[in-house]
Amino acid sequence: MADQQNPQNSSEEYRDHLATVSESGKRIWVYPKQQKGKYYWRRTIVAVLLLLLFFAGPFIRIKGEPLLLFNILKKEFIVMGFPFTVQDTFLFAVFMLTGIVFILLFTVIYGRFFCGWLCPQTIFMEHIFRRIEYWVEGDANKSRRLDKKGWTNEKKWKKGLKWTLFYLVAFVIANFFLMYIIGSDQVIKIITEPLGQHIGGFIAILVFSFIFFMVFANLRDQVCTTICPYGRLQGVFLDKNSITVSYDFERGEPRGKAKKKKKKKADVALADVGVTTASFVGEEVLGDCVDCDLCVKVCPTGIDIRNGTQLECINCTLCMDACDSIMEKVGRPQGLIRYASYNSIVSKKETTIFNVRTIAYTVVMVALLGFLGYLLTSRTSVKLFIQRTRGSVYMKVDEQHGKNFYTYQLINKTRKTIPVEIKLLDVDGKLDFIGVQKFVVEPKGRVEGSVFLTLDEKDIHGHSTMVKVGVFVDGKQLEEVDINFVGPDK
Ligand code: SF4
Ligand code: SF4
C-alpha cells in the first residue's frame, strides 16, 4: 500500500503504527464525530435491509429447510436450503472456494467496499451501537468530556444506561446468532421453556451476549484494524487500480486553511497560459483542501485518509460525506474525497476496472460458479454407495444364473424420512437385500448392509460386466450407480 501514498506526503511515519495506538503502546480511544450525508443515508438503507434479513433469516425456509444453518456440534450445515452432509465435503469446499475467490475479485476491483457497506461488524457498530451512544452521551466532544470526568452522577447514569442498552441489543443479536447455529426452534425453546431444561443453551446465549457486548462496547475499531483477517490482507489485495475511498491529492494539495486561501489552482492554470485573473497576482496558491480536519474527526478508525490508502480504512464513506459538506460550504466541487483508484487520481482520468488481474479472476470465478452450479443441480437428497464385498467371488446359482455379493450404504441427506426403492435399470436380474424388504431412511440417517446381485449368464460378459442400478423416491429416479459384476473365470 505504500505505493498508494499521497506523493505530497513524504513521511511514511503513519504506517509505522496504528492511529489508535500511542507510541507507548496504549490504546487511543476514538471519538468519531457524528456525520451524515448522502453516502451515510445510502449505507443506512443497505444496513436496514441487511438487518431485516439477519433477523428474518432464521425463520425463512426453503423446501422446509432453513436458509442458513451451521450446527457444528451436530455436523448439520445448510446453505440456501441445501443441506450439506459429511459426504458433501467436496461440494462445501467448492462453495467456500467460490466465496473466497469472489471476495478476492471483488476486493481487487472495489477495495474494502464490503467492510463499509456489508460487514456485520460495521453495520451493528455504526448503525446500532454508535447511534445508541450518540443518543445517550451526545456527539464526540460531549462523549470525550464525559469520559474525562470522574464518576459523577451524570456519568454514572449515562454509562449505566448506555451499557444496559448495549447489553440488551447484544442479547438480542446473540439469540439470533445462535439461531443460525442450533436453529430457531431450539432457541425459542431455550427462551420459552423452564430454565432448568436448557441450562446449557441459556449459558451459551449469555456467553455470546457478553462477547458481542465487549466487541461493540470495547473492541470496536480494533476488530477491523487488528483482528479481522480480511482487513489484514488488504495490502495483498489492493493495487493502484482498486477503487477505494481516496483523497484527491492532485486537487487538494497543497492544503491550507480556508481563511489563508487566496487562490485556486484553476487560476494558476489560467496564469500558466497567460491569463491573469484579478485575484491571482501575488497571492498564495493552494489546493481545494481547507485543512479543516473534519475527515479525520469523523473517521471511526482514527486515520487521516489524506495520507493515502491505508489498511485501517474500512471504506465507511464518512470522510466522503464530511468533506462534501465542507466543499459545499466553501463553494467548491464535491468529491475531493471520493471512490477512486490511485491511478485515476494521478492521471486525472476515470478509473478502469478492466485489467489483466480482474479479467483473470472473473474467468476463474465464472468457471467456479459453473462448476458449483453443476454440483448443486446434480446433487441428490439420497446417496447410494455400493461395491463388491472384498474377497467375494462369482457364485454359480444354477445352470443359467450366477451371483455376486456386495455391501452397500444408503444415505439420506435431508431432514425428512424418505422411502427409497433400488432397482436394476438395464438388465434382467435380481437384487436380494439381506434382511430388508423396504427402505425407509430416517432423516440424516443411513442404512448399511449386504446384497446379492443375480444375473442370467447371457447378460454376463466376460470377467467384468457393468450393471446400472437406479435409486427411486416416489417413483422418480434420483440417482444412477454403476456396479461391477464379476463373471466366472474361463
Ligand atoms: S478514512 Fe474515511 S472511509 Fe476510511 S475508515 Fe476513515 S472515515 Fe471511513
Ligand atoms: S474534510 Fe476535506 S477539506 Fe477538510 S481536511 Fe479533509 S480533505 Fe481537507
Short mmCIF file of C-alpha atoms and ligand atoms in Angstrom, two decimals:
data_model
loop_
_atom_site.label_atom_id
_atom_site.label_comp_id
_atom_site.label_asym_id
_atom_site.label_seq_id
_atom_site.Cartn_x
_atom_site.Cartn_y
_atom_site.Cartn_z
CA MET A 1 0.00 0.00 0.00
CA ALA A 2 2.98 2.26 0.45
CA ASP A 3 2.93 2.91 -3.28
CA GLN A 4 -0.59 4.33 -2.94
CA GLN A 5 0.52 7.09 -0.66
CA ASN A 6 -0.17 10.77 -1.19
CA PRO A 7 3.01 11.74 -3.07
CA GLN A 8 2.91 15.16 -1.42
CA ASN A 9 3.37 13.48 1.92
CA SER A 10 6.98 12.29 2.05
CA SER A 11 6.72 10.80 5.54
CA GLU A 12 5.51 7.23 5.94
CA GLU A 13 5.54 7.58 9.69
CA TYR A 14 1.77 6.99 9.84
CA ARG A 15 2.34 3.46 8.53
CA ASP A 16 4.62 2.58 11.44
CA HIS A 17 1.84 2.36 14.00
CA LEU A 18 -1.92 2.26 14.23
CA ALA A 19 -3.67 5.59 14.61
CA THR A 20 -5.38 4.15 17.66
CA VAL A 21 -2.20 3.12 19.48
CA SER A 22 0.07 5.65 21.18
CA GLU A 23 3.86 5.48 20.96
CA SER A 24 3.94 3.95 24.42
CA GLY A 25 1.63 1.20 23.15
CA LYS A 26 -1.53 2.41 24.86
CA ARG A 27 -4.84 2.39 23.08
CA ILE A 28 -6.14 5.76 21.89
CA TRP A 29 -9.92 5.74 22.17
CA VAL A 30 -11.62 7.05 19.03
CA TYR A 31 -14.47 9.53 19.39
CA PRO A 32 -15.73 9.85 15.82
CA LYS A 33 -17.76 12.95 15.19
CA GLN A 34 -21.30 12.26 14.03
CA GLN A 35 -21.58 12.81 10.30
CA LYS A 36 -24.49 12.49 7.93
CA GLY A 37 -24.61 12.88 4.20
CA LYS A 38 -25.73 11.16 1.04
CA TYR A 39 -23.44 8.16 1.48
CA TYR A 40 -24.46 7.81 5.11
CA TRP A 41 -28.13 7.61 4.13
CA ARG A 42 -27.42 5.16 1.32
CA ARG A 43 -25.48 2.96 3.71
CA THR A 44 -28.32 3.25 6.21
CA ILE A 45 -30.79 1.89 3.65
CA VAL A 46 -28.48 -1.04 2.90
CA ALA A 47 -27.93 -1.63 6.63
CA VAL A 48 -31.68 -1.67 7.37
CA LEU A 49 -32.26 -4.22 4.58
CA LEU A 50 -29.42 -6.42 5.80
CA LEU A 51 -30.58 -6.17 9.43
CA LEU A 52 -34.09 -7.21 8.33
CA LEU A 53 -32.55 -10.16 6.51
CA PHE A 54 -30.43 -11.08 9.56
CA PHE A 55 -33.42 -11.03 11.91
CA ALA A 56 -35.79 -12.73 9.43
CA GLY A 57 -33.20 -15.27 8.19
CA PRO A 58 -33.67 -17.92 10.91
CA PHE A 59 -37.40 -18.09 10.10
CA ILE A 60 -37.05 -18.33 6.31
CA ARG A 61 -37.50 -21.85 4.98
CA ILE A 62 -36.63 -23.19 1.54
CA LYS A 63 -38.38 -26.51 0.86
CA GLY A 64 -38.79 -26.86 4.61
CA GLU A 65 -35.09 -26.27 5.32
CA PRO A 66 -33.61 -23.13 6.94
CA LEU A 67 -31.90 -20.53 4.77
CA LEU A 68 -28.65 -20.95 6.70
CA LEU A 69 -27.62 -23.30 9.46
CA PHE A 70 -24.12 -24.02 10.75
CA ASN A 71 -24.61 -26.54 13.52
CA ILE A 72 -21.04 -27.58 14.17
CA LEU A 73 -21.94 -29.77 17.15
CA LYS A 74 -24.41 -31.87 15.15
CA LYS A 75 -22.47 -31.52 11.88
CA GLU A 76 -25.52 -30.01 10.18
CA PHE A 77 -24.78 -27.41 7.52
CA ILE A 78 -27.47 -25.81 5.37
CA VAL A 79 -26.81 -23.07 2.84
CA MET A 80 -29.70 -21.56 0.88
CA GLY A 81 -31.86 -24.52 1.92
CA PHE A 82 -29.30 -27.08 0.67
CA PRO A 83 -28.30 -29.46 3.47
CA PHE A 84 -24.62 -30.39 3.32
CA THR A 85 -23.54 -33.65 4.91
CA VAL A 86 -20.11 -35.12 5.53
CA GLN A 87 -20.42 -36.67 2.03
CA ASP A 88 -20.68 -33.15 0.62
CA THR A 89 -17.29 -32.00 1.89
CA PHE A 90 -16.13 -31.57 -1.68
CA LEU A 91 -19.19 -29.52 -2.61
CA PHE A 92 -18.80 -27.45 0.54
CA ALA A 93 -15.12 -26.87 -0.28
CA VAL A 94 -16.05 -25.66 -3.79
CA PHE A 95 -18.71 -23.44 -2.26
CA MET A 96 -16.22 -21.90 0.16
CA LEU A 97 -13.57 -21.57 -2.53
CA THR A 98 -16.07 -19.77 -4.78
CA GLY A 99 -16.90 -17.42 -1.90
CA ILE A 100 -13.23 -16.66 -1.24
CA VAL A 101 -12.44 -16.05 -4.91
CA PHE A 102 -15.50 -13.83 -5.19
CA ILE A 103 -14.39 -11.72 -2.21
CA LEU A 104 -10.87 -11.57 -3.63
CA LEU A 105 -12.05 -10.48 -7.06
CA PHE A 106 -14.47 -8.00 -5.57
CA THR A 107 -11.74 -6.53 -3.36
CA VAL A 108 -9.27 -6.17 -6.21
CA ILE A 109 -11.83 -4.14 -8.12
CA TYR A 110 -13.75 -2.29 -5.42
CA GLY A 111 -11.35 -2.31 -2.47
CA ARG A 112 -12.80 -2.69 1.01
CA PHE A 113 -16.35 -1.91 -0.12
CA PHE A 114 -17.60 -4.96 1.78
CA CYS A 115 -16.33 -3.59 5.11
CA GLY A 116 -18.11 -0.27 4.83
CA TRP A 117 -21.41 -1.43 3.38
CA LEU A 118 -21.99 -5.09 4.15
CA CYS A 119 -19.86 -6.24 7.08
CA PRO A 120 -21.95 -7.17 10.16
CA GLN A 121 -19.33 -5.58 12.44
CA THR A 122 -19.70 -2.18 10.72
CA ILE A 123 -23.47 -2.47 10.44
CA PHE A 124 -24.01 -3.30 14.10
CA MET A 125 -21.36 -0.83 15.29
CA GLU A 126 -22.20 2.18 13.16
CA HIS A 127 -25.93 1.74 12.69
CA ILE A 128 -26.99 0.43 16.10
CA PHE A 129 -24.41 0.80 18.87
CA ARG A 130 -22.91 4.11 17.72
CA ARG A 131 -26.41 5.59 17.40
CA ILE A 132 -27.25 4.50 20.93
CA GLU A 133 -24.00 6.09 22.10
CA TYR A 134 -24.71 9.40 20.35
CA TRP A 135 -28.24 9.33 21.75
CA VAL A 136 -27.12 8.75 25.36
CA GLU A 137 -23.78 10.60 25.52
CA GLY A 138 -24.06 13.09 22.70
CA ASP A 139 -21.60 13.78 19.89
CA ALA A 140 -17.83 13.18 20.03
CA ASN A 141 -16.87 16.19 22.17
CA LYS A 142 -19.54 15.54 24.79
CA SER A 143 -18.60 11.88 24.92
CA ARG A 144 -14.91 12.74 25.31
CA ARG A 145 -15.66 15.23 28.10
CA LEU A 146 -17.83 12.66 29.86
CA ASP A 147 -15.03 10.08 29.80
CA LYS A 148 -12.57 12.59 31.26
CA LYS A 149 -14.86 13.33 34.18
CA GLY A 150 -14.75 11.41 37.43
CA TRP A 151 -17.69 9.19 38.33
CA THR A 152 -20.23 11.97 38.70
CA ASN A 153 -23.95 11.18 38.87
CA GLU A 154 -24.33 12.23 35.25
CA LYS A 155 -21.57 9.87 34.16
CA LYS A 156 -22.97 7.02 36.25
CA TRP A 157 -26.45 7.16 34.78
CA LYS A 158 -25.29 7.81 31.23
CA LYS A 159 -22.77 4.97 31.23
CA GLY A 160 -25.24 2.75 33.07
CA LEU A 161 -27.96 3.44 30.52
CA LYS A 162 -25.62 3.03 27.56
CA TRP A 163 -24.15 -0.26 28.73
CA THR A 164 -27.59 -1.61 29.68
CA LEU A 165 -28.89 -0.81 26.20
CA PHE A 166 -25.71 -2.25 24.68
CA TYR A 167 -26.15 -5.49 26.61
CA LEU A 168 -29.83 -5.78 25.68
CA VAL A 169 -29.04 -5.32 21.99
CA ALA A 170 -26.11 -7.75 22.30
CA PHE A 171 -28.50 -10.24 23.95
CA VAL A 172 -30.95 -9.96 21.03
CA ILE A 173 -28.12 -10.34 18.49
CA ALA A 174 -26.77 -13.36 20.40
CA ASN A 175 -30.19 -15.05 20.27
CA PHE A 176 -30.46 -14.60 16.53
CA PHE A 177 -26.83 -15.54 16.00
CA LEU A 178 -27.45 -18.77 17.91
CA MET A 179 -30.48 -19.45 15.70
CA TYR A 180 -28.05 -19.75 12.76
CA ILE A 181 -26.13 -22.37 14.74
CA ILE A 182 -28.73 -24.52 16.50
CA GLY A 183 -31.89 -23.44 14.66
CA SER A 184 -34.70 -21.05 15.54
CA ASP A 185 -36.92 -23.76 17.09
CA GLN A 186 -34.23 -24.74 19.57
CA VAL A 187 -33.51 -21.13 20.60
CA ILE A 188 -37.22 -20.43 21.07
CA LYS A 189 -37.41 -23.49 23.32
CA ILE A 190 -34.46 -22.23 25.38
CA ILE A 191 -36.14 -18.88 25.87
CA THR A 192 -39.70 -20.05 26.48
CA GLU A 193 -39.33 -23.32 28.37
CA PRO A 194 -38.25 -23.60 32.03
CA LEU A 195 -34.63 -22.57 32.50
CA GLY A 196 -33.68 -25.87 34.16
CA GLN A 197 -34.38 -27.78 30.93
CA HIS A 198 -31.95 -25.73 28.84
CA ILE A 199 -29.33 -24.50 31.24
CA GLY A 200 -26.50 -25.19 28.73
CA GLY A 201 -28.27 -23.30 25.95
CA PHE A 202 -29.04 -20.39 28.23
CA ILE A 203 -25.41 -20.13 29.33
CA ALA A 204 -24.40 -20.17 25.65
CA ILE A 205 -26.73 -17.23 24.97
CA LEU A 206 -25.28 -15.29 27.91
CA VAL A 207 -21.71 -16.00 26.81
CA PHE A 208 -22.43 -14.91 23.24
CA SER A 209 -24.23 -11.80 24.54
CA PHE A 210 -21.21 -10.89 26.65
CA ILE A 211 -18.83 -11.42 23.71
CA PHE A 212 -20.97 -9.20 21.47
CA PHE A 213 -21.25 -6.63 24.25
CA MET A 214 -17.45 -6.48 24.62
CA VAL A 215 -16.93 -6.28 20.86
CA PHE A 216 -19.20 -3.26 20.50
CA ALA A 217 -18.61 -1.57 23.84
CA ASN A 218 -14.87 -2.00 23.93
CA LEU A 219 -13.08 -3.61 20.98
CA ARG A 220 -14.86 -1.68 18.21
CA ASP A 221 -12.35 -0.40 15.61
CA GLN A 222 -9.73 -2.86 16.90
CA VAL A 223 -11.76 -5.67 15.31
CA CYS A 224 -11.31 -4.06 11.87
CA THR A 225 -7.72 -2.91 12.29
CA THR A 226 -6.07 -5.73 14.20
CA ILE A 227 -8.30 -8.81 14.46
CA CYS A 228 -10.13 -9.20 11.15
CA PRO A 229 -8.00 -11.28 8.72
CA TYR A 230 -9.74 -9.71 5.72
CA GLY A 231 -8.56 -6.29 6.83
CA ARG A 232 -5.02 -7.54 7.33
CA LEU A 233 -4.96 -8.87 3.75
CA GLN A 234 -5.77 -5.55 2.13
CA GLY A 235 -2.11 -4.87 1.38
CA VAL A 236 -2.08 -8.01 -0.80
CA PHE A 237 -5.44 -7.49 -2.49
CA LEU A 238 -5.31 -3.83 -3.42
CA ASP A 239 -3.44 -2.39 -6.34
CA LYS A 240 -3.29 1.04 -7.91
CA ASN A 241 -6.42 0.36 -9.95
CA SER A 242 -8.56 -0.70 -6.99
CA ILE A 243 -11.41 1.69 -6.32
CA THR A 244 -11.24 2.77 -2.71
CA VAL A 245 -12.23 5.79 -0.63
CA SER A 246 -9.45 8.12 -1.76
CA TYR A 247 -8.36 11.67 -1.24
CA ASP A 248 -7.67 13.53 -4.49
CA PHE A 249 -4.25 14.89 -3.60
CA GLU A 250 -3.86 16.36 -7.09
CA ARG A 251 -6.81 18.60 -6.43
CA GLY A 252 -6.48 19.01 -2.68
CA GLU A 253 -2.79 19.82 -2.25
CA PRO A 254 -1.17 21.96 -1.11
CA ARG A 255 -3.76 22.13 1.61
CA GLY A 256 -4.35 25.21 3.70
CA LYS A 257 -6.85 26.90 5.97
CA ALA A 258 -9.73 28.48 4.13
CA LYS A 259 -9.08 31.92 5.51
CA LYS A 260 -5.50 31.92 4.21
CA LYS A 261 -6.55 30.61 0.87
CA LYS A 262 -6.37 33.32 -1.70
CA LYS A 263 -6.13 31.47 -4.93
CA LYS A 264 -7.43 28.36 -6.56
CA LYS A 265 -5.39 26.11 -8.78
CA ALA A 266 -7.71 26.88 -11.67
CA ASP A 267 -6.46 30.46 -11.60
CA VAL A 268 -2.88 29.24 -11.70
CA ALA A 269 -3.68 27.11 -14.71
CA LEU A 270 -5.09 30.18 -16.39
CA ALA A 271 -1.99 32.14 -15.42
CA ASP A 272 0.18 29.42 -16.99
CA VAL A 273 -1.49 30.07 -20.33
CA GLY A 274 -1.14 33.79 -19.95
CA VAL A 275 -4.50 34.69 -18.46
CA THR A 276 -4.20 36.60 -15.20
CA THR A 277 -7.29 36.61 -13.03
CA ALA A 278 -7.91 39.58 -10.80
CA SER A 279 -7.22 37.76 -7.54
CA PHE A 280 -4.15 35.85 -8.55
CA VAL A 281 -1.41 38.42 -8.64
CA GLY A 282 0.98 37.99 -5.75
CA GLU A 283 -1.21 35.60 -3.85
CA GLU A 284 -0.62 32.18 -2.33
CA VAL A 285 -1.53 29.09 -4.36
CA LEU A 286 -3.38 26.32 -2.51
CA GLY A 287 -5.38 23.24 -3.42
CA ASP A 288 -9.00 22.61 -2.51
CA CYS A 289 -8.37 21.01 0.89
CA VAL A 290 -9.02 23.64 3.51
CA ASP A 291 -7.28 21.53 6.16
CA CYS A 292 -10.34 21.54 8.39
CA ASP A 293 -9.56 18.01 9.66
CA LEU A 294 -13.24 17.06 9.58
CA CYS A 295 -12.41 13.94 7.53
CA VAL A 296 -10.12 12.83 10.36
CA LYS A 297 -12.57 13.74 13.13
CA VAL A 298 -15.37 11.60 11.67
CA CYS A 299 -13.20 8.57 10.98
CA PRO A 300 -14.17 5.59 13.19
CA THR A 301 -10.67 4.13 12.87
CA GLY A 302 -8.97 7.45 13.59
CA ILE A 303 -6.93 7.75 10.39
CA ASP A 304 -6.18 10.61 8.03
CA ILE A 305 -7.19 9.41 4.58
CA ARG A 306 -5.21 12.29 3.06
CA ASN A 307 -2.02 10.31 3.72
CA GLY A 308 -3.11 7.72 1.16
CA THR A 309 -4.80 4.30 1.12
CA GLN A 310 -4.40 2.64 4.48
CA LEU A 311 -5.01 -0.77 5.96
CA GLU A 312 -7.21 0.72 8.68
CA CYS A 313 -9.68 2.33 6.25
CA ILE A 314 -12.93 0.37 6.30
CA ASN A 315 -14.42 2.39 3.43
CA CYS A 316 -17.22 3.63 5.64
CA THR A 317 -17.59 6.79 3.47
CA LEU A 318 -17.98 9.10 6.49
CA CYS A 319 -14.97 11.18 5.41
CA MET A 320 -16.54 11.49 1.94
CA ASP A 321 -19.71 12.92 3.45
CA ALA A 322 -17.70 15.14 5.79
CA CYS A 323 -15.55 16.56 3.02
CA ASP A 324 -18.52 17.03 0.69
CA SER A 325 -20.21 19.10 3.39
CA ILE A 326 -17.10 21.31 3.66
CA MET A 327 -16.75 21.66 -0.10
CA GLU A 328 -20.35 22.76 -0.25
CA LYS A 329 -19.71 25.39 2.40
CA VAL A 330 -16.62 26.79 0.67
CA GLY A 331 -18.29 26.64 -2.75
CA ARG A 332 -16.06 24.05 -4.37
CA PRO A 333 -16.98 20.87 -6.22
CA GLN A 334 -17.73 17.85 -4.07
CA GLY A 335 -15.72 14.63 -4.36
CA LEU A 336 -12.36 15.79 -3.03
CA ILE A 337 -12.57 12.53 -1.09
CA ARG A 338 -14.40 10.01 -3.26
CA TYR A 339 -14.41 6.48 -4.61
CA ALA A 340 -11.43 6.47 -6.95
CA SER A 341 -8.33 4.49 -7.78
CA TYR A 342 -4.83 5.81 -7.16
CA ASN A 343 -4.09 5.72 -10.90
CA SER A 344 -7.24 7.65 -11.78
CA ILE A 345 -6.23 10.42 -9.38
CA VAL A 346 -2.70 10.63 -10.70
CA SER A 347 -3.81 10.55 -14.34
CA LYS A 348 -6.90 12.68 -13.63
CA LYS A 349 -8.93 10.15 -15.62
CA GLU A 350 -11.84 7.90 -14.77
CA THR A 351 -10.60 4.64 -13.31
CA THR A 352 -10.97 1.43 -15.29
CA ILE A 353 -11.86 -1.88 -13.73
CA PHE A 354 -10.54 -3.86 -16.70
CA ASN A 355 -7.02 -5.06 -16.19
CA VAL A 356 -5.35 -8.43 -16.62
CA ARG A 357 -5.84 -9.41 -12.99
CA THR A 358 -9.57 -8.63 -12.84
CA ILE A 359 -10.22 -10.42 -16.13
CA ALA A 360 -8.28 -13.48 -14.93
CA TYR A 361 -10.19 -13.52 -11.64
CA THR A 362 -13.51 -13.14 -13.48
CA VAL A 363 -12.70 -16.15 -15.67
CA VAL A 364 -11.84 -18.24 -12.60
CA MET A 365 -14.97 -17.02 -10.84
CA VAL A 366 -17.30 -17.89 -13.74
CA ALA A 367 -15.69 -21.33 -14.06
CA LEU A 368 -16.09 -21.98 -10.34
CA LEU A 369 -19.68 -20.76 -10.36
CA GLY A 370 -20.47 -23.02 -13.31
CA PHE A 371 -18.86 -25.98 -11.57
CA LEU A 372 -20.69 -25.18 -8.32
CA GLY A 373 -23.99 -24.86 -10.22
CA TYR A 374 -23.40 -28.25 -11.82
CA LEU A 375 -22.58 -29.87 -8.47
CA LEU A 376 -25.64 -28.34 -6.81
CA THR A 377 -28.07 -29.28 -9.55
CA SER A 378 -26.72 -32.79 -9.90
CA ARG A 379 -26.76 -33.36 -6.16
CA THR A 380 -29.42 -35.73 -4.84
CA SER A 381 -31.11 -35.94 -1.46
CA VAL A 382 -30.26 -39.66 -1.28
CA LYS A 383 -26.87 -41.18 -1.97
CA LEU A 384 -26.17 -44.85 -2.65
CA PHE A 385 -22.69 -46.36 -2.30
CA ILE A 386 -22.40 -49.96 -3.44
CA GLN A 387 -19.34 -52.09 -4.04
CA ARG A 388 -18.41 -55.73 -4.33
CA THR A 389 -17.51 -57.21 -0.97
CA ARG A 390 -13.78 -57.59 -0.66
CA GLY A 391 -12.66 -61.19 -1.29
CA SER A 392 -16.01 -62.32 -2.71
CA VAL A 393 -16.07 -64.28 -5.97
CA TYR A 394 -18.53 -65.26 -8.66
CA MET A 395 -21.04 -67.77 -7.34
CA LYS A 396 -23.00 -70.11 -9.55
CA VAL A 397 -26.68 -70.28 -8.63
CA ASP A 398 -27.85 -72.85 -11.24
CA GLU A 399 -27.14 -73.72 -14.85
CA GLN A 400 -28.44 -70.34 -16.04
CA HIS A 401 -27.55 -67.91 -13.28
CA GLY A 402 -24.67 -66.56 -11.25
CA LYS A 403 -24.40 -64.03 -8.47
CA ASN A 404 -22.05 -61.53 -6.79
CA PHE A 405 -22.01 -60.30 -3.22
CA TYR A 406 -21.92 -56.57 -2.41
CA THR A 407 -22.02 -54.21 0.55
CA TYR A 408 -23.99 -51.01 0.31
CA GLN A 409 -24.67 -47.78 2.17
CA LEU A 410 -27.76 -45.67 1.57
CA ILE A 411 -27.61 -42.14 2.97
CA ASN A 412 -30.49 -39.70 3.45
CA LYS A 413 -29.04 -36.17 3.29
CA THR A 414 -32.28 -34.45 4.18
CA ARG A 415 -34.05 -33.88 7.48
CA LYS A 416 -37.10 -35.87 6.32
CA THR A 417 -37.86 -39.58 6.31
CA ILE A 418 -37.53 -40.90 2.75
CA PRO A 419 -38.91 -44.19 1.34
CA VAL A 420 -36.41 -45.46 -1.24
CA GLU A 421 -36.55 -48.12 -3.93
CA ILE A 422 -33.43 -49.60 -5.53
CA LYS A 423 -33.83 -51.34 -8.89
CA LEU A 424 -31.73 -52.72 -11.71
CA LEU A 425 -32.01 -50.46 -14.73
CA ASP A 426 -30.91 -52.09 -17.95
CA VAL A 427 -30.72 -55.77 -17.24
CA ASP A 428 -32.96 -58.58 -16.04
CA GLY A 429 -31.77 -59.85 -12.73
CA LYS A 430 -32.45 -59.76 -9.05
CA LEU A 431 -31.22 -57.69 -6.12
CA ASP A 432 -31.63 -59.50 -2.77
CA PHE A 433 -31.05 -57.08 0.07
CA ILE A 434 -30.35 -59.24 3.11
CA GLY A 435 -32.89 -58.59 5.84
CA VAL A 436 -34.51 -55.61 4.10
CA GLN A 437 -37.92 -55.64 2.44
CA LYS A 438 -38.41 -51.92 2.02
CA PHE A 439 -36.05 -48.99 2.54
CA VAL A 440 -37.30 -46.17 4.72
CA VAL A 441 -34.34 -43.98 5.58
CA GLU A 442 -34.58 -41.83 8.68
CA PRO A 443 -33.75 -38.10 8.49
CA LYS A 444 -30.00 -37.71 8.03
CA GLY A 445 -29.86 -41.44 8.57
CA ARG A 446 -28.15 -44.26 6.75
CA VAL A 447 -28.87 -47.88 6.03
CA GLU A 448 -25.99 -50.27 5.59
CA GLY A 449 -25.98 -53.92 4.64
CA SER A 450 -25.26 -56.59 2.09
CA VAL A 451 -26.93 -57.52 -1.15
CA PHE A 452 -26.73 -60.33 -3.70
CA LEU A 453 -26.99 -59.45 -7.38
CA THR A 454 -28.09 -62.38 -9.51
CA LEU A 455 -27.79 -62.23 -13.32
CA ASP A 456 -28.68 -64.51 -16.18
CA GLU A 457 -25.45 -65.86 -17.73
CA LYS A 458 -26.47 -64.43 -21.10
CA ASP A 459 -26.10 -60.94 -19.54
CA ILE A 460 -22.68 -61.68 -18.08
CA HIS A 461 -19.97 -60.52 -20.47
CA GLY A 462 -16.63 -61.98 -19.57
CA HIS A 463 -14.85 -61.20 -16.35
CA SER A 464 -16.32 -57.75 -15.82
CA THR A 465 -19.84 -56.52 -16.56
CA MET A 466 -21.03 -53.03 -15.63
CA VAL A 467 -24.59 -53.02 -14.30
CA LYS A 468 -26.67 -49.91 -13.74
CA VAL A 469 -28.66 -49.56 -10.53
CA GLY A 470 -31.29 -46.83 -10.04
CA VAL A 471 -32.33 -45.15 -6.81
CA PHE A 472 -36.02 -44.16 -6.82
CA VAL A 473 -38.02 -41.94 -4.47
CA ASP A 474 -41.78 -41.70 -5.05
CA GLY A 475 -41.31 -43.42 -8.41
CA LYS A 476 -38.82 -40.78 -9.57
CA GLN A 477 -35.29 -41.83 -10.34
CA LEU A 478 -32.85 -39.73 -8.30
CA GLU A 479 -29.61 -41.48 -8.93
CA GLU A 480 -27.90 -43.99 -11.15
CA VAL A 481 -24.98 -46.02 -9.87
CA ASP A 482 -22.67 -48.31 -11.88
CA ILE A 483 -21.58 -51.51 -10.21
CA ASN A 484 -19.16 -54.10 -11.41
CA PHE A 485 -20.34 -57.70 -11.75
CA VAL A 486 -17.52 -60.20 -11.84
CA GLY A 487 -18.12 -63.15 -14.13
CA PRO A 488 -16.80 -66.73 -13.91
CA ASP A 489 -13.12 -67.47 -14.63
CA LYS A 490 -12.99 -69.18 -18.04
S1 SF4 B 1 -10.75 7.03 6.09
FE1 SF4 B 1 -12.87 7.57 5.60
S2 SF4 B 1 -13.76 5.75 4.71
FE2 SF4 B 1 -11.85 5.15 5.71
S3 SF4 B 1 -12.50 4.48 7.71
FE3 SF4 B 1 -11.94 6.62 7.92
S4 SF4 B 1 -13.84 7.75 7.57
FE4 SF4 B 1 -14.19 5.68 6.89
S1 SF4 B 2 -12.62 17.31 5.10
FE1 SF4 B 2 -11.89 17.78 3.06
S2 SF4 B 2 -11.24 19.87 3.23
FE2 SF4 B 2 -11.41 19.16 5.32
S3 SF4 B 2 -9.35 18.41 5.77
FE3 SF4 B 2 -10.49 16.68 4.99
S4 SF4 B 2 -9.99 16.64 2.81
FE4 SF4 B 2 -9.44 18.67 3.57
#
